[in-house]
PDB file of C-alpha atoms in Angstrom:
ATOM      1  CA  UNK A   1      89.113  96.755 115.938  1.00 43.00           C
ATOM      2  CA  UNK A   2      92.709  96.871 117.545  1.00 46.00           C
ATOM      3  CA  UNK A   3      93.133  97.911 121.006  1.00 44.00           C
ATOM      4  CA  UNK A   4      93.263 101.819 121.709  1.00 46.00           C
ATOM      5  CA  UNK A   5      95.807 103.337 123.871  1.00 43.00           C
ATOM      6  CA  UNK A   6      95.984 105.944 125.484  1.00 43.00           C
ATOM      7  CA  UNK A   7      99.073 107.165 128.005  1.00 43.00           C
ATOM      8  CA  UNK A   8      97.881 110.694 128.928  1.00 38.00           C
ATOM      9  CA  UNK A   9      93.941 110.692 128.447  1.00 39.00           C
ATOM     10  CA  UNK A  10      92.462 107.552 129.791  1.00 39.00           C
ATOM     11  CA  UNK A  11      89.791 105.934 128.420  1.00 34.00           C
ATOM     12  CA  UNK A  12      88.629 106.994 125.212  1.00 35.00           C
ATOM     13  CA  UNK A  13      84.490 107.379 124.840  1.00 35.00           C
ATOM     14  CA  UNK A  14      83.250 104.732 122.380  1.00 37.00           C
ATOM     15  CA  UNK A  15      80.998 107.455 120.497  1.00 37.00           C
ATOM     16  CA  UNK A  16      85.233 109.208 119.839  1.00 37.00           C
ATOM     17  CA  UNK A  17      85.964 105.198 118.820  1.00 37.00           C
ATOM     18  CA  UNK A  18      83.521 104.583 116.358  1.00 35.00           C
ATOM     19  CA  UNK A  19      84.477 107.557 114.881  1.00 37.00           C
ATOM     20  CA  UNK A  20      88.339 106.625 114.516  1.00 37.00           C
ATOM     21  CA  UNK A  21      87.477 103.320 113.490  1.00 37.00           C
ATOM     22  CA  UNK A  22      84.929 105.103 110.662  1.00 35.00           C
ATOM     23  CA  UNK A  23      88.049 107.500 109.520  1.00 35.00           C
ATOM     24  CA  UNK A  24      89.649 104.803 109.268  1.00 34.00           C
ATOM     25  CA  UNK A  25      87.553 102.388 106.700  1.00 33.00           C
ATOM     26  CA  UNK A  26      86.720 105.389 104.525  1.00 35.00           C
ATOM     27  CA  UNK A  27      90.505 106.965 104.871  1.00 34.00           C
ATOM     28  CA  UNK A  28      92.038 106.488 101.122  1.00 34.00           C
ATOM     29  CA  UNK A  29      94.828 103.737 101.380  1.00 35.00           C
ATOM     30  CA  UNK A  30      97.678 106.336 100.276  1.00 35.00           C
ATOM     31  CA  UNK A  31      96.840 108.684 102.592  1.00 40.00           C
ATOM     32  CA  UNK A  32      97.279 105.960 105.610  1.00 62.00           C
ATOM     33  CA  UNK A  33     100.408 104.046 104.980  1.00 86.00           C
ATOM     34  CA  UNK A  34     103.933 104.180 103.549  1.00 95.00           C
ATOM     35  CA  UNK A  35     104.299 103.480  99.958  1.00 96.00           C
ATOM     36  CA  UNK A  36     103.499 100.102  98.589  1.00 96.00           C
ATOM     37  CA  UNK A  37     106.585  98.014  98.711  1.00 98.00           C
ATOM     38  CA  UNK A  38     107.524  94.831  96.051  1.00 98.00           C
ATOM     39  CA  UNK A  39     106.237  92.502  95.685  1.00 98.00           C
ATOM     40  CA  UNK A  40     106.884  89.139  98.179  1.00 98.00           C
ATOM     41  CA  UNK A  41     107.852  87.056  94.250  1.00 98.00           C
ATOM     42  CA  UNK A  42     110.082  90.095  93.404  1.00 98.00           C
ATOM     43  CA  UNK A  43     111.536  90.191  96.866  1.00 98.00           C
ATOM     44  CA  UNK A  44     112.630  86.563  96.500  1.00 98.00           C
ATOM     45  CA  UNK A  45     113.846  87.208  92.963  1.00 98.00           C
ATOM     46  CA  UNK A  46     115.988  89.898  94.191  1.00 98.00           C
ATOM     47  CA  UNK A  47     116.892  88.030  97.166  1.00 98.00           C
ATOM     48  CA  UNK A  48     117.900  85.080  94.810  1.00 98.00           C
ATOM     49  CA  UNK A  49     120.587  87.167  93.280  1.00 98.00           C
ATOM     50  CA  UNK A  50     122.303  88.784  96.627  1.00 98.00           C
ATOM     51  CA  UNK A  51     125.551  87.746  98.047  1.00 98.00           C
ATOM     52  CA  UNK A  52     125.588  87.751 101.369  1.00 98.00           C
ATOM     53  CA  UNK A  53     128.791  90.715 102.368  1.00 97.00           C
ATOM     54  CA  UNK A  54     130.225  90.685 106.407  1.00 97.00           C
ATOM     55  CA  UNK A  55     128.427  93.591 107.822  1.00 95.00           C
ATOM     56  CA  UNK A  56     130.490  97.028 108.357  1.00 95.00           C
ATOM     57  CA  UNK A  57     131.231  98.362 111.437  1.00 95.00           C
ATOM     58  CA  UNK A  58     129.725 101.559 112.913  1.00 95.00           C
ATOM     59  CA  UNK A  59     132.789 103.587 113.340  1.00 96.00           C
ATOM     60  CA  UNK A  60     132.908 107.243 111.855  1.00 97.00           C
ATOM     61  CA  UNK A  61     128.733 106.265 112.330  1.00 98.00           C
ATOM     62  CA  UNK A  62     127.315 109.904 113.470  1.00 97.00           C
ATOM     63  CA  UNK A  63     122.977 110.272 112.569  1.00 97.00           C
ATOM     64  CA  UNK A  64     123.947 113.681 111.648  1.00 97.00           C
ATOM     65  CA  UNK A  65     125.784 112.467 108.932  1.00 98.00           C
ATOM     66  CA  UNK A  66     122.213 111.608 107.812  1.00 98.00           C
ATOM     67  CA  UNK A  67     120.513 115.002 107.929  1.00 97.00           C
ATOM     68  CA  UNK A  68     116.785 114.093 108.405  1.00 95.00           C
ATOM     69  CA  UNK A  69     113.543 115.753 109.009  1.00 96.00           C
ATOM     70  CA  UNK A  70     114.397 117.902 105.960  1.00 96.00           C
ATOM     71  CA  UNK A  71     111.815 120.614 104.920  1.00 96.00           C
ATOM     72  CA  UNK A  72     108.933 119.288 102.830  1.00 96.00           C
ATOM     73  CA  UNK A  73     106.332 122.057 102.097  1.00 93.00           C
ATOM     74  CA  UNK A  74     106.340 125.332 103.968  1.00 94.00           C
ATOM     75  CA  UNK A  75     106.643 125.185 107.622  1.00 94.00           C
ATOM     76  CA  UNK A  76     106.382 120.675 107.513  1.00 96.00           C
ATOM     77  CA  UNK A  77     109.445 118.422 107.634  1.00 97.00           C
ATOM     78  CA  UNK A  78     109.525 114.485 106.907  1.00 97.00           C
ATOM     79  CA  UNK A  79     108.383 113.818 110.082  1.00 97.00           C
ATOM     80  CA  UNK A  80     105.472 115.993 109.997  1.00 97.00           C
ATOM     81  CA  UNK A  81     104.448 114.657 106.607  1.00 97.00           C
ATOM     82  CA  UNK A  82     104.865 111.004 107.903  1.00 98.00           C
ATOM     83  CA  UNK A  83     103.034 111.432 110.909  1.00 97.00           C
ATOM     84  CA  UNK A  84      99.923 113.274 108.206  1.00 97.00           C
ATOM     85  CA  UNK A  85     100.070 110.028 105.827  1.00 97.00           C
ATOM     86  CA  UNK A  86      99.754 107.486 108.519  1.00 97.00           C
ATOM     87  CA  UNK A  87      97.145 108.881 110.809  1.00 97.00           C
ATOM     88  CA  UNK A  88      93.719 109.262 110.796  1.00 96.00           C
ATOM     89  CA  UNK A  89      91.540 112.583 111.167  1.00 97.00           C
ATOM     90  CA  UNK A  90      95.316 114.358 111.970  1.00 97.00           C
ATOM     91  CA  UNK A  91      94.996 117.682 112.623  1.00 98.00           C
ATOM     92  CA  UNK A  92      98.121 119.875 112.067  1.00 97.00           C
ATOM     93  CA  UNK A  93      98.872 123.627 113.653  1.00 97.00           C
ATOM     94  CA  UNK A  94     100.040 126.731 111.708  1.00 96.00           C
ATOM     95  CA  UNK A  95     103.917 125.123 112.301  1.00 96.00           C
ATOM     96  CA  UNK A  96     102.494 122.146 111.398  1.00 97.00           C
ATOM     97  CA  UNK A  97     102.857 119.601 114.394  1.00 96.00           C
ATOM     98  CA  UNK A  98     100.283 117.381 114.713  1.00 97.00           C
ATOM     99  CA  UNK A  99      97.653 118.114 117.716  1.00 97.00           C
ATOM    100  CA  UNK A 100      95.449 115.966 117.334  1.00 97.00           C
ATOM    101  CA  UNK A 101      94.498 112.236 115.250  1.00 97.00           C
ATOM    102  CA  UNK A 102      95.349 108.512 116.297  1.00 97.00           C
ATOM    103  CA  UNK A 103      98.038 106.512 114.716  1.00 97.00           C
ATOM    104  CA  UNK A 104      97.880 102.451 114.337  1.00 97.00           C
ATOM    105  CA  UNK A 105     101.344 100.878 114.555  1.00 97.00           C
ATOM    106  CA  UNK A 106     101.557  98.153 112.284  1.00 97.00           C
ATOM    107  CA  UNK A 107     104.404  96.973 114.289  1.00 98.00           C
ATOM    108  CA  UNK A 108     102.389  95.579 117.773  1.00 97.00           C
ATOM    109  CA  UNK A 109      99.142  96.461 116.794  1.00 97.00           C
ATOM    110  CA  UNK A 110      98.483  99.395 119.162  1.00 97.00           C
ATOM    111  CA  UNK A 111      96.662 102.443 118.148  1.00 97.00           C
ATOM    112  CA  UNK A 112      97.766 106.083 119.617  1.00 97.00           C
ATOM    113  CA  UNK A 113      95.369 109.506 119.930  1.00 97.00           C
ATOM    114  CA  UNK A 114      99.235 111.610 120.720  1.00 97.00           C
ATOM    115  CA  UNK A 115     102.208 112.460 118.338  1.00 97.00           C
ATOM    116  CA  UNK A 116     104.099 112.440 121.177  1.00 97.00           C
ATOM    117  CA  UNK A 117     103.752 108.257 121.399  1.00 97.00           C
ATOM    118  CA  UNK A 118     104.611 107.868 117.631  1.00 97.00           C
ATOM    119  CA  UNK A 119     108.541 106.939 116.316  1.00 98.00           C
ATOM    120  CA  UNK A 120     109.146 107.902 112.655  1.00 98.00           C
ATOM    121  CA  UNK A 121     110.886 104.467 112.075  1.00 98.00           C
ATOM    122  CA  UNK A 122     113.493 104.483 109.842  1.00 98.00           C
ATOM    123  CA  UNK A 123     113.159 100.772 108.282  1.00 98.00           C
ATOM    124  CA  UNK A 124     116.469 100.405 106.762  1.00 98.00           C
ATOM    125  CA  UNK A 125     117.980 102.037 110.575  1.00 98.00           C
ATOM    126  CA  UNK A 126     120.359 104.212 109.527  1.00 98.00           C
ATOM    127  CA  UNK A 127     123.107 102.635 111.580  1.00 98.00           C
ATOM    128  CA  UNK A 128     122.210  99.523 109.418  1.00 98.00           C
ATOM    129  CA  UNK A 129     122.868 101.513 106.479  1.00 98.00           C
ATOM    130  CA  UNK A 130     126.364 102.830 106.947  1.00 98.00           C
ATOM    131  CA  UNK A 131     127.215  99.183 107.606  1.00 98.00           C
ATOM    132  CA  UNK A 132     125.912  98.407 104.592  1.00 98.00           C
ATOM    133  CA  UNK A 133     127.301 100.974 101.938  1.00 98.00           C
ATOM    134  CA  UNK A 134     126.180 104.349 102.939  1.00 98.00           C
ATOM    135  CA  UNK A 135     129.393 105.298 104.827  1.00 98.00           C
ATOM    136  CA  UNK A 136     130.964 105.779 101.614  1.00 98.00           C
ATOM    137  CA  UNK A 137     128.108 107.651 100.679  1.00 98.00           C
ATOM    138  CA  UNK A 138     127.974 111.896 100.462  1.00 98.00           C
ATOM    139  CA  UNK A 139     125.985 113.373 103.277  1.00 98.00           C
ATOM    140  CA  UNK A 140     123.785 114.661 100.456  1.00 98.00           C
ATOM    141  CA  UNK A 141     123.084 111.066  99.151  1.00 98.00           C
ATOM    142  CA  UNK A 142     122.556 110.502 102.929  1.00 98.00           C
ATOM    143  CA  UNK A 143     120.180 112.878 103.669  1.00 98.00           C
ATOM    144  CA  UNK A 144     118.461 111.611 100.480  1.00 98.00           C
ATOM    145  CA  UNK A 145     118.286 108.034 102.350  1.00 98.00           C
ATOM    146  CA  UNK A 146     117.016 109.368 106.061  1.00 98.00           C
ATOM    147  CA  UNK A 147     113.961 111.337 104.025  1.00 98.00           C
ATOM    148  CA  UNK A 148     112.961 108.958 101.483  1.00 98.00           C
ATOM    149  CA  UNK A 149     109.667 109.320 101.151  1.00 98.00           C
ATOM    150  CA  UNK A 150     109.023 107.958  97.639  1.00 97.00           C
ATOM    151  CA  UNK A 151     110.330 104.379  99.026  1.00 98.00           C
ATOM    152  CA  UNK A 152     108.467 102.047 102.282  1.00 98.00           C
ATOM    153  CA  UNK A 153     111.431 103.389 104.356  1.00 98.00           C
ATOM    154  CA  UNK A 154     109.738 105.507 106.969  1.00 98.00           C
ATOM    155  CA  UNK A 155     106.152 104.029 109.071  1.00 98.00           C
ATOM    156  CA  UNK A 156     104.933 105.643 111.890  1.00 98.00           C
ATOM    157  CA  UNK A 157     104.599 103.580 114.784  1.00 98.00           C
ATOM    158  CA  UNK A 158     105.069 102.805 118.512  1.00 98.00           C
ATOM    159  CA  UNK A 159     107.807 105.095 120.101  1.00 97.00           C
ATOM    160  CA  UNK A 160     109.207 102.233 122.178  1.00 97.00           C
ATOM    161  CA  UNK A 161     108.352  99.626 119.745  1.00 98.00           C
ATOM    162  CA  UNK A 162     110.659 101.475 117.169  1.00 98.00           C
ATOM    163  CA  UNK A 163     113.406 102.165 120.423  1.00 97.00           C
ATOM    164  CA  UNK A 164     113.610  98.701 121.013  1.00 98.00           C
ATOM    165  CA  UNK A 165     114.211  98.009 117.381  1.00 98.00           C
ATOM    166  CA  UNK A 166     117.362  99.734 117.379  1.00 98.00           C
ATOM    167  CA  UNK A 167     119.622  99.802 114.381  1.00 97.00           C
ATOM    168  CA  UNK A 168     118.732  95.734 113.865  1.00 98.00           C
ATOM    169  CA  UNK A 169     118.262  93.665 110.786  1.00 98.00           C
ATOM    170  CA  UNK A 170     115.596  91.144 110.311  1.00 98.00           C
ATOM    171  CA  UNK A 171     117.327  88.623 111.797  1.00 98.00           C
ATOM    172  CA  UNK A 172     117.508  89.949 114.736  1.00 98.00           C
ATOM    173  CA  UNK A 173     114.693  91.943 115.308  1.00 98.00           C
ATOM    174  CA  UNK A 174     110.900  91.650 113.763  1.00 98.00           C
ATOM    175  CA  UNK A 175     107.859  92.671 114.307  1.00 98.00           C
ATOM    176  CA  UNK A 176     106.085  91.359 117.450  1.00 98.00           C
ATOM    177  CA  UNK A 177     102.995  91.564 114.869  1.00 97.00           C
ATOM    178  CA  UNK A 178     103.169  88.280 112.525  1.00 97.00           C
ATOM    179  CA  UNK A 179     100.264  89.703 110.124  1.00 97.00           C
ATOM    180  CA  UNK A 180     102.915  92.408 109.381  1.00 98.00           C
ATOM    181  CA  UNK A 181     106.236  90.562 108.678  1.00 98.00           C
ATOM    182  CA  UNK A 182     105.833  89.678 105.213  1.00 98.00           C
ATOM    183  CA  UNK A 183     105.311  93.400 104.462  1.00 98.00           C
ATOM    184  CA  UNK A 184     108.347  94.381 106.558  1.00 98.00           C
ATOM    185  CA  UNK A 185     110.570  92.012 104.587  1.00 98.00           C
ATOM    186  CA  UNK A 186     109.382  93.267 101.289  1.00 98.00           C
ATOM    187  CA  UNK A 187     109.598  96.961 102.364  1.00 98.00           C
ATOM    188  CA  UNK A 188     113.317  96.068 103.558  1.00 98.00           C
ATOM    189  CA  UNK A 189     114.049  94.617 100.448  1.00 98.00           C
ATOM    190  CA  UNK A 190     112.893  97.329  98.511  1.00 98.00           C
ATOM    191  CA  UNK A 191     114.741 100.123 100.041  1.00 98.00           C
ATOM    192  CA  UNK A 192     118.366  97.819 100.577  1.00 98.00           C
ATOM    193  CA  UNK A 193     117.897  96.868  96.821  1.00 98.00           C
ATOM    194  CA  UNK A 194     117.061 100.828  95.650  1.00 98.00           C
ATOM    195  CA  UNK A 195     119.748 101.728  97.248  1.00 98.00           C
ATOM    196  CA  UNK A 196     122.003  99.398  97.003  1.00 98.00           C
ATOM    197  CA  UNK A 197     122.766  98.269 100.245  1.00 98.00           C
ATOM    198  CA  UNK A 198     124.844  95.323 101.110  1.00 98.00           C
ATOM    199  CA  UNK A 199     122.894  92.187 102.827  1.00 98.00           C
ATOM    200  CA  UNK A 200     125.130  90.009 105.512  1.00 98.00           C
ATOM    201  CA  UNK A 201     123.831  85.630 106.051  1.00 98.00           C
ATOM    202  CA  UNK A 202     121.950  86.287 109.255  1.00 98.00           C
ATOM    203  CA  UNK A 203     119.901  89.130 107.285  1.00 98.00           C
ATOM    204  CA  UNK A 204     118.678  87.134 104.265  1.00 98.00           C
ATOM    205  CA  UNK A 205     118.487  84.265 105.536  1.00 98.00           C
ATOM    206  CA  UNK A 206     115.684  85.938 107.728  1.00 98.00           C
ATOM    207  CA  UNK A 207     114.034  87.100 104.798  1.00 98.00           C
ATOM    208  CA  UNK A 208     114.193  84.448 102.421  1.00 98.00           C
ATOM    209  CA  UNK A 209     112.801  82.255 105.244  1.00 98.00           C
ATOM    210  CA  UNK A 210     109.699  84.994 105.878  1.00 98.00           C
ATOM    211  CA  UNK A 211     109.006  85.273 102.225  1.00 98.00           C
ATOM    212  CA  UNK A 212     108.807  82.134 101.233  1.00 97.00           C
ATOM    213  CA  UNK A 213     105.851  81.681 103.493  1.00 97.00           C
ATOM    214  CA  UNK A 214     104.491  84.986 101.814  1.00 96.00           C
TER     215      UNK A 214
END
């Protein structure tokens, strides 16, 4: 059972443990992570036909050209909705913020009991994205990008964690986490080949390298 943490309420009473780690077990897979990405062979297959294109550069770059945290269902936006799929026993208000559940961050490992600790991670950043193709996007097709939530592009997981990831590529930035990388690389293929986003040498040769031991 990973590590709990806890910034604002201590230790947490085993009895309040075994039930998380109970939740968890019998919690239905869909309900507890972001959608199932490619495969690691279709990954490499895609990867296999890529060209590798000089990165962009971030100017005109502005997030709110990527409206996000659009309106789901009633009074819940993307984040909301995220923060419901990957928890555990989450418990939402009448504006539907999350009050209460505990969140494991596939990124380091750590597991949180407060919304307030969790990042929405974006995992194509959006930075990344306009340097890739979406600056000649619409802000419609970009708002489209920042709330995908039929892809593996948003994961809630450790605010810092996802701060210190930035707007970085795989090869600069993975996940401290090794059990986790080959599912990063095949959720970042997935979303830069859906949307088709533009890969520099650094960046595949990253991924090729992590999938082939996949």
């Amino acid at each position: 059972m990973p590590v709990v943490y806890a910034r604002r309420i201590g230790v947490l009473a085993s009895a309040a443990a075994l039930a998380a780690l109970t939740a968890l077990v019998n919690a239905p897979t869909a309900q507890a992570s972001p959608p199932a990405p490619i495969s690691a062979a279709a990954a490499r297959a895609y990867l296999a036909t890529v060209t590798p294109k000089t990165e962009g550069s971030t100017s005109g770059y502005s997030r709110d050209l990527f409206p996000h945290w659009s309106t789901v269902s009633g009074a819940c936006n993307t984040r909301e909705t995220v923060l419901k799929r990957d928890g555990v026993n989450v418990v939402q208000d009448s504006a539907c913020a999350a009050v209460s559940g505990s969140w494991f961050s596939e990124y380091d490992g750590a597991t949180w009991t407060a919304a307030s600790d969790v990042d929405i991670d974006h995992m194509v950043p959006l930075a990344e994205a306009w340097r890739s193709g979406a600056n000649s996007w619409t802000t419609a097709k970009r708002q489209q990008f920042a709330n995908d939530l039929t892809r593996p592009q948003l994961i809630a997981v450790t605010d810092n964690v996802n701060q210190a990831k930035g707007d970085l590529d795989p090869g600069k930035w993975l996940p401290s986490r090794t059990a986790y990388r080959c599912t990063y690389a095949r959720m970042w293929v997935n979303v830069k080949q859906y949307w088709a986003l533009s890969m520099d040498s650094g960046e595949k040769t990253a991924l090729v390298n992590i999938l082939n031991g996949c």
